[in-house]
Every structure is written in structure tokens, then in C-alpha cells.
Coordinates of C-alpha atoms in Angstrom, one line a residue:
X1 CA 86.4 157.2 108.7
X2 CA 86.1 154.4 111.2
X3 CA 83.2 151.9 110.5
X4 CA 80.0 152.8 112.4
X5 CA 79.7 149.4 113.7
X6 CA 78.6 147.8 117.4
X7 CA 79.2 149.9 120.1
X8 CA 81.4 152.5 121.5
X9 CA 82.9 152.7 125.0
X10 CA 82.5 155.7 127.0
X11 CA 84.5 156.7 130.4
X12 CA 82.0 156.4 132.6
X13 CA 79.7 153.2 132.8
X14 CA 76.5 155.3 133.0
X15 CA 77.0 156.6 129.9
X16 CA 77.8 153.2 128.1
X17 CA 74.6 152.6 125.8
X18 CA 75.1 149.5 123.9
X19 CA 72.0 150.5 121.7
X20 CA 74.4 153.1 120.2
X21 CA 76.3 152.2 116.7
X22 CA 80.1 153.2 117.0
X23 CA 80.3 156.7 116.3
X24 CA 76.6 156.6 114.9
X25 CA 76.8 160.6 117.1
X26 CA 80.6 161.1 116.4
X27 CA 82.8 162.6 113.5
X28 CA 85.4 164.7 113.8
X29 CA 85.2 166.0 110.0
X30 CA 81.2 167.0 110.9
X31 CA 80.7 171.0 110.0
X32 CA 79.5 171.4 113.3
X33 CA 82.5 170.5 114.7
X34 CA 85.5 170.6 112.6
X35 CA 88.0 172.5 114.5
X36 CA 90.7 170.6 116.8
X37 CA 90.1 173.6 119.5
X38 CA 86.0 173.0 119.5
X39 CA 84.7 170.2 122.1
X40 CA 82.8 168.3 119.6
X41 CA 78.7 168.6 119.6
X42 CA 76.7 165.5 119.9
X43 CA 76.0 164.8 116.4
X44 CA 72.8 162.7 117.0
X45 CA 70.7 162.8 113.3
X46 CA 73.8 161.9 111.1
X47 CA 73.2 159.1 108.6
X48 CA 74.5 156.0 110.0
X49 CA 75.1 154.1 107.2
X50 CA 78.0 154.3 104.6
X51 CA 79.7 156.6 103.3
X52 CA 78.7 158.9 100.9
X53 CA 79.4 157.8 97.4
X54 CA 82.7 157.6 96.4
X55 CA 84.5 160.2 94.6
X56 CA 87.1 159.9 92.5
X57 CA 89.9 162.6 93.9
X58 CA 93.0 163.2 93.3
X59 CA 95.9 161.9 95.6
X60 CA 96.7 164.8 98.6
X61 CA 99.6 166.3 98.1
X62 CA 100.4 165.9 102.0
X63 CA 99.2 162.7 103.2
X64 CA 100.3 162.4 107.1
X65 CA 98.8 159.4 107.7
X66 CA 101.0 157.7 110.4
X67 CA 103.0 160.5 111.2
X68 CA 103.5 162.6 114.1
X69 CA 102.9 166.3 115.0
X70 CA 105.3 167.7 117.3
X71 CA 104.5 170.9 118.3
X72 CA 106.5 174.2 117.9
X73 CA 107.0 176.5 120.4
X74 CA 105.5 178.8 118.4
X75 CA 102.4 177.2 119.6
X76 CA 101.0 178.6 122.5
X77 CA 98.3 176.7 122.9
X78 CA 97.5 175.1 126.3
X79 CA 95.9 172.2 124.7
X80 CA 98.9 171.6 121.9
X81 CA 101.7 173.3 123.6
X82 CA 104.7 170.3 124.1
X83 CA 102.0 167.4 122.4
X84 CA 103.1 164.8 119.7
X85 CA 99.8 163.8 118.2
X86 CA 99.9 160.6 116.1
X87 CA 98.1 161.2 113.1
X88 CA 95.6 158.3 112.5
X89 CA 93.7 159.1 109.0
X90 CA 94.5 162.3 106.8
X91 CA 92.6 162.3 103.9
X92 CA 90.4 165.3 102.1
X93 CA 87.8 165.1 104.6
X94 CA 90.7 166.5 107.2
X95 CA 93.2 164.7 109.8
X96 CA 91.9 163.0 112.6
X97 CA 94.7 162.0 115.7
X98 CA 95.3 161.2 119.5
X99 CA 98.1 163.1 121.6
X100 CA 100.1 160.3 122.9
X101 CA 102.3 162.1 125.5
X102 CA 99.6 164.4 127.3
X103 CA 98.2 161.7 130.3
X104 CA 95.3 162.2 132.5
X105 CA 94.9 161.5 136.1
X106 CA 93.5 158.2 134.8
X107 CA 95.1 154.7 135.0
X108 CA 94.3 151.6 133.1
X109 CA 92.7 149.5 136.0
X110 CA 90.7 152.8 137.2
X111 CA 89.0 152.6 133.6
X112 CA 88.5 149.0 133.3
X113 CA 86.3 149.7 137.0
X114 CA 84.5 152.1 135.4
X115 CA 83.3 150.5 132.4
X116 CA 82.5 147.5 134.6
X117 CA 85.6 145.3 132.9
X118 CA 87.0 143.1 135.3
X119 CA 90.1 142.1 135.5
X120 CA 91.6 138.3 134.7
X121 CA 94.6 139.0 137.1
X122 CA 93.7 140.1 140.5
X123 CA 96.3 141.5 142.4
X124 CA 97.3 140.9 146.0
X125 CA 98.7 144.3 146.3
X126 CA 99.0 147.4 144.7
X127 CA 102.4 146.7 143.8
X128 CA 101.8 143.5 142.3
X129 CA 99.6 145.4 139.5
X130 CA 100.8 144.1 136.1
X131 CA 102.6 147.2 134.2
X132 CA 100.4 147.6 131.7
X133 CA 97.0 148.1 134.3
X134 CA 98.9 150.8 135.9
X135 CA 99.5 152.7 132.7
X136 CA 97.9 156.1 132.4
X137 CA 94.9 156.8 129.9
X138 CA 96.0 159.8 127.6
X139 CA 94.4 162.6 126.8
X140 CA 93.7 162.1 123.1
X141 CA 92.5 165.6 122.2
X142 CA 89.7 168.1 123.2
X143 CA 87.3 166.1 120.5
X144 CA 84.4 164.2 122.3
X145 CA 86.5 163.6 125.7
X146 CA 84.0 161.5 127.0
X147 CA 84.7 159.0 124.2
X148 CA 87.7 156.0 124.3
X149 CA 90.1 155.8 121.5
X150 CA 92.3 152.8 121.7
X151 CA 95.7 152.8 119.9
X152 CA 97.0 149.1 119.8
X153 CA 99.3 146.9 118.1
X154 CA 97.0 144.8 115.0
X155 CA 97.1 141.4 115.8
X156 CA 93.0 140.5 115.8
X157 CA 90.3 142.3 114.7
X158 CA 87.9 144.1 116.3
X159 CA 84.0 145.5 116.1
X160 CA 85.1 149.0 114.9
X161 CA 88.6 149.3 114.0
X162 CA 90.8 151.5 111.2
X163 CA 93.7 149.9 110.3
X164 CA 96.5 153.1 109.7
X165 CA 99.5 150.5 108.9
X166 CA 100.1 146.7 108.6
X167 CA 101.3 147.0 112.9
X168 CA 99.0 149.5 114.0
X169 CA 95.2 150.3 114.7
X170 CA 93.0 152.2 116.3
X171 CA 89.7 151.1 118.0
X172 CA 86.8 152.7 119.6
X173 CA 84.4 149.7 120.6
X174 CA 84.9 148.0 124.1
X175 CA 85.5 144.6 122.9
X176 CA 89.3 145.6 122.7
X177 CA 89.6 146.3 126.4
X178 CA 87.4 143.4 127.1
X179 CA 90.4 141.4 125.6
X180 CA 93.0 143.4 127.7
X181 CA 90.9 143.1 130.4
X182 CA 91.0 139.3 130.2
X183 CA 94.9 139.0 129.3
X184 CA 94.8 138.0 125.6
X185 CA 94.6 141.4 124.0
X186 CA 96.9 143.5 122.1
X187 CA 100.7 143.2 123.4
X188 CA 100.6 147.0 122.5
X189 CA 97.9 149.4 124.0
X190 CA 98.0 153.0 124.7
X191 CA 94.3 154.3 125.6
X192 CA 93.0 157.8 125.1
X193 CA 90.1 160.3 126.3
X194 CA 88.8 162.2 123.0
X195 CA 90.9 163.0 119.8
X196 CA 91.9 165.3 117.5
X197 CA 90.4 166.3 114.7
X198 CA 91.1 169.1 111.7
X199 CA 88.6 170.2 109.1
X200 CA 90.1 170.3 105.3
X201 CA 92.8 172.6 104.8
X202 CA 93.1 173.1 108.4
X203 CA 95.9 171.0 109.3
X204 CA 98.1 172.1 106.1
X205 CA 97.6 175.8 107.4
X206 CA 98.9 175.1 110.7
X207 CA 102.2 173.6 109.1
X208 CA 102.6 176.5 106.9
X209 CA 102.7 178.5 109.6
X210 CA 105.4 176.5 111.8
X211 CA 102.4 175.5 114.3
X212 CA 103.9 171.4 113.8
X213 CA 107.1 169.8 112.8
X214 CA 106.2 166.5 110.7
X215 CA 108.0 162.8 110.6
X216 CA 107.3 160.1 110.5
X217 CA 106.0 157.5 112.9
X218 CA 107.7 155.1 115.2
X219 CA 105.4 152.7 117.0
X220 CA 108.4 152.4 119.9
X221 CA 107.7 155.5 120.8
X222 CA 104.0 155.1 121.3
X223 CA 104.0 151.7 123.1
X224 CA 107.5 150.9 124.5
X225 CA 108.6 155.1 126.0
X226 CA 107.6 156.5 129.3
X227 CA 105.7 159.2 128.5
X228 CA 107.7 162.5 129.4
X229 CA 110.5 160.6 126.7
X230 CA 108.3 160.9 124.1
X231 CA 108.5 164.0 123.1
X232 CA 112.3 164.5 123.0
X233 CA 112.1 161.0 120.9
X234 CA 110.1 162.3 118.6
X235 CA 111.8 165.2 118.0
X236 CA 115.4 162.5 117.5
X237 CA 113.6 161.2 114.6
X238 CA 114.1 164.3 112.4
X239 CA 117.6 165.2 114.3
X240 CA 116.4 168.0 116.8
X241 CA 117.2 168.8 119.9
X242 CA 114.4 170.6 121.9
X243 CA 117.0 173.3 122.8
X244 CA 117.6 174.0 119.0
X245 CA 113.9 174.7 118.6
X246 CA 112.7 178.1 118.7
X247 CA 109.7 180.1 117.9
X248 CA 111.1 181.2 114.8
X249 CA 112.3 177.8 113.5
X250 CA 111.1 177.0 110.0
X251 CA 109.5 173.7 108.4
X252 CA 111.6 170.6 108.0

């Protein structure tokens, strides 16, 4: 899991309580929550330290770490239905991911107002908004959607951070888009509202049943793609079509 460490970033800047540990009252793998389809319940009273003691398990046979979902068509699901979810940690406590092609009504600079981040390049105009401010904040899953998730290329460190590979991370204190917000962040940034999260088991089962075609992750696709390309590009990676795909389609 991601270290419970400083504090997490929320979407509204009444709601930013910088007494609060990083996910000291989030977990996505937390019984009362488990499922990808519940809205996560505050989990206020968990232990806020460690982990539990290590275990010594065995290796998973499936380990999707870095990888993305891409939905079936089989899956009519209005939350899933058309999503590529990049899978951040997959372990035996379950999966845990953001959508990546799914965006809100959100944009970058709207979010920096409203956690009170201001911006080292003011504008004129509109139109003379850098790129990257007028990017739209995902929608990262139905898992504690009034939390941030930051996806960004791993070139510093930050308060509460899991490294998934050697070029990218994921973040979930506000010192990250402090950096953006003062121009010497990550080059790389894509920003969600809640995750995704799948209790032990849970994930496999959906595969099993042709809910999610699996392959690998490219971080072009996550960073560098308008967003209505990424699901086709996705798809390229394991030599599909979308017109190929059907309901009926079987596991690659």
C-alpha cells in the first residue's frame, strides 16, 4: 500500500485537513470496502502505522502490476464500460488502479483554485493557458472520489508516493501539485478523482469471465494521447481492433 505519510489532498479546499496522515481513513483492500463498484466508507479507526507483519507468501500467479485493463464489451457496466484502468499495485491484498481515459468536467487550473495552489504562470488569456493546466482531471474510479490520485512521471520524490516502475509513480499528498503548480514538477502528470480498487480474488474472477483484456503498460499512452485515443491504443498493444471485439471474445 501507499505510505501513510503527511497529508492527502482532497478536491475541495474545505475539506483539506492537513492534520490528516495520507490515507490514515483510506484503503481500498479495507473489508468494508473492498469492491471496485462500492464508494469507499470513511475508514476513520484503522491503525495508522505499518503494516501488519510481514508474511512470507508465495509469488501470485497473476501479478498485473503496471498493466492495463481494457474493458470487454461484455461489460456493461456504466462505470467500466469503454475504461482502460492502469493497474498501480496487484498483490494478495487485491489490485488497486485509476481509469485513465474516463475525464471529468474538471481541468487542471480549476483544481489548483480549489485546493488554493496558485499558479507560477499567470496567463493573459484563456488561450495562453499552458497545455498541461488545461488538461482534464480523470475520473480515477468510484473509490473515495473526493480523494486526488496523481499519476506522474518519477523524477523526485514525494511525501506519500508508490513507486509501480523505475518511470512511473503514483502520489496522493499535495506537495506534487504544489510542484506543478510552481513549474518544476513532473514533466508527466495525469491527475485523478478516486480509484479503483478489488478485494483478493476479485480481479482474477473478473478476467476469467472475459470482464478485462490484459497487457501490458505503455506510459505514452497515459501521458503523451488525447484521451478518446487511448482506448483504441491500448487495445493496438495486444493487436485488436475495437471492431474485432465482441461480447463473446475470449481471454488473450
Amino acid at each position: 500500500m501507499i505510505k501513510r505519510r503527511n497529508s492527502p489532498f482532497s478536491f475541495s479546499a474545505e475539506d483539506f485537513d492537513e492534520s490528516v496522515d495520507s490515507f490514515g481513513a483510506f484503503d481500498p483492500f479495507h473489508s468494508d470496502a473492498p469492491a471496485r463498484h462500492a464508494a469507499a466508507s470513511d475508514a476513520a479507526g484503522q491503525a495508522e502505522g505499518g503494516d501488519a507483519a510481514d508474511e512470507v507468501r508465495p509469488p501470485l500467479e497473476l501479478d498485473l502490476t503496471n498493466h492495463f485493463l481494457i474493458a470487454m464489451p461484455s461489460m456493461l457496466d456504466p462505470i467500466f464500460g469503454g475504461t482502460v484502468v492502469y493497474l498501480c499495485e496487484h498483490n494478495h491484498n487485491g489490485a488497486l488502479g485509476v481509469v485513465i481515459n474516463k475525464p471529468t468536467d474538471m481541468t487542471m487550473d480549476v483544481l489548483f483554485d480549489r485546493i488554493n495552489l496558485k499558479l507560477e504562470i499567470q496567463p493573459d488569456t484563456p488561450d495562453a493557458m499552458p497545455e498541461l493546466y488545461r488538461r482534464p482531471v480523470m475520473f480515477g474510479g468510484p473509490v473515495q472520489v473526493e480523494r486526488g490520485f496523481v499519476l506522474h512521471s518519477s523524477s523526485e520524490k514525494y511525501s506519500s508516493t508508490l513507486q509501480v516502475t523505475d518511470d512511473v509513480a503514483l502520489t496522493t499528498s499535495k506537495d506534487v501539485l504544489e510542484a506543478v503548480a510552481h513549474g518544476d514538477g513532473p514533466e508527466r502528470v495525469l491527475v485523478t478523482l478516486g480509484c479503483s480498487g478489488w478485494s483478493p480474488g476479485q480481479l482474477e474472477g473478473e478476467i476469467g469471465r472475459n470482464g478485462w483484456l490484459t497487457v501490458k503498460a505503455d506510459p505514452a499512452i497515459i501521458f503523451e494521447l488525447p484521451v478518446e485515443q487511448r482506448f483504441t491504443a491500448a487495445l493496438a498493444l495486444l493487436g485488436i481492433d475495437p471492431v474485432m471485439l465482441s461480447g463473446d471474445a475470449g481471454r488473450a
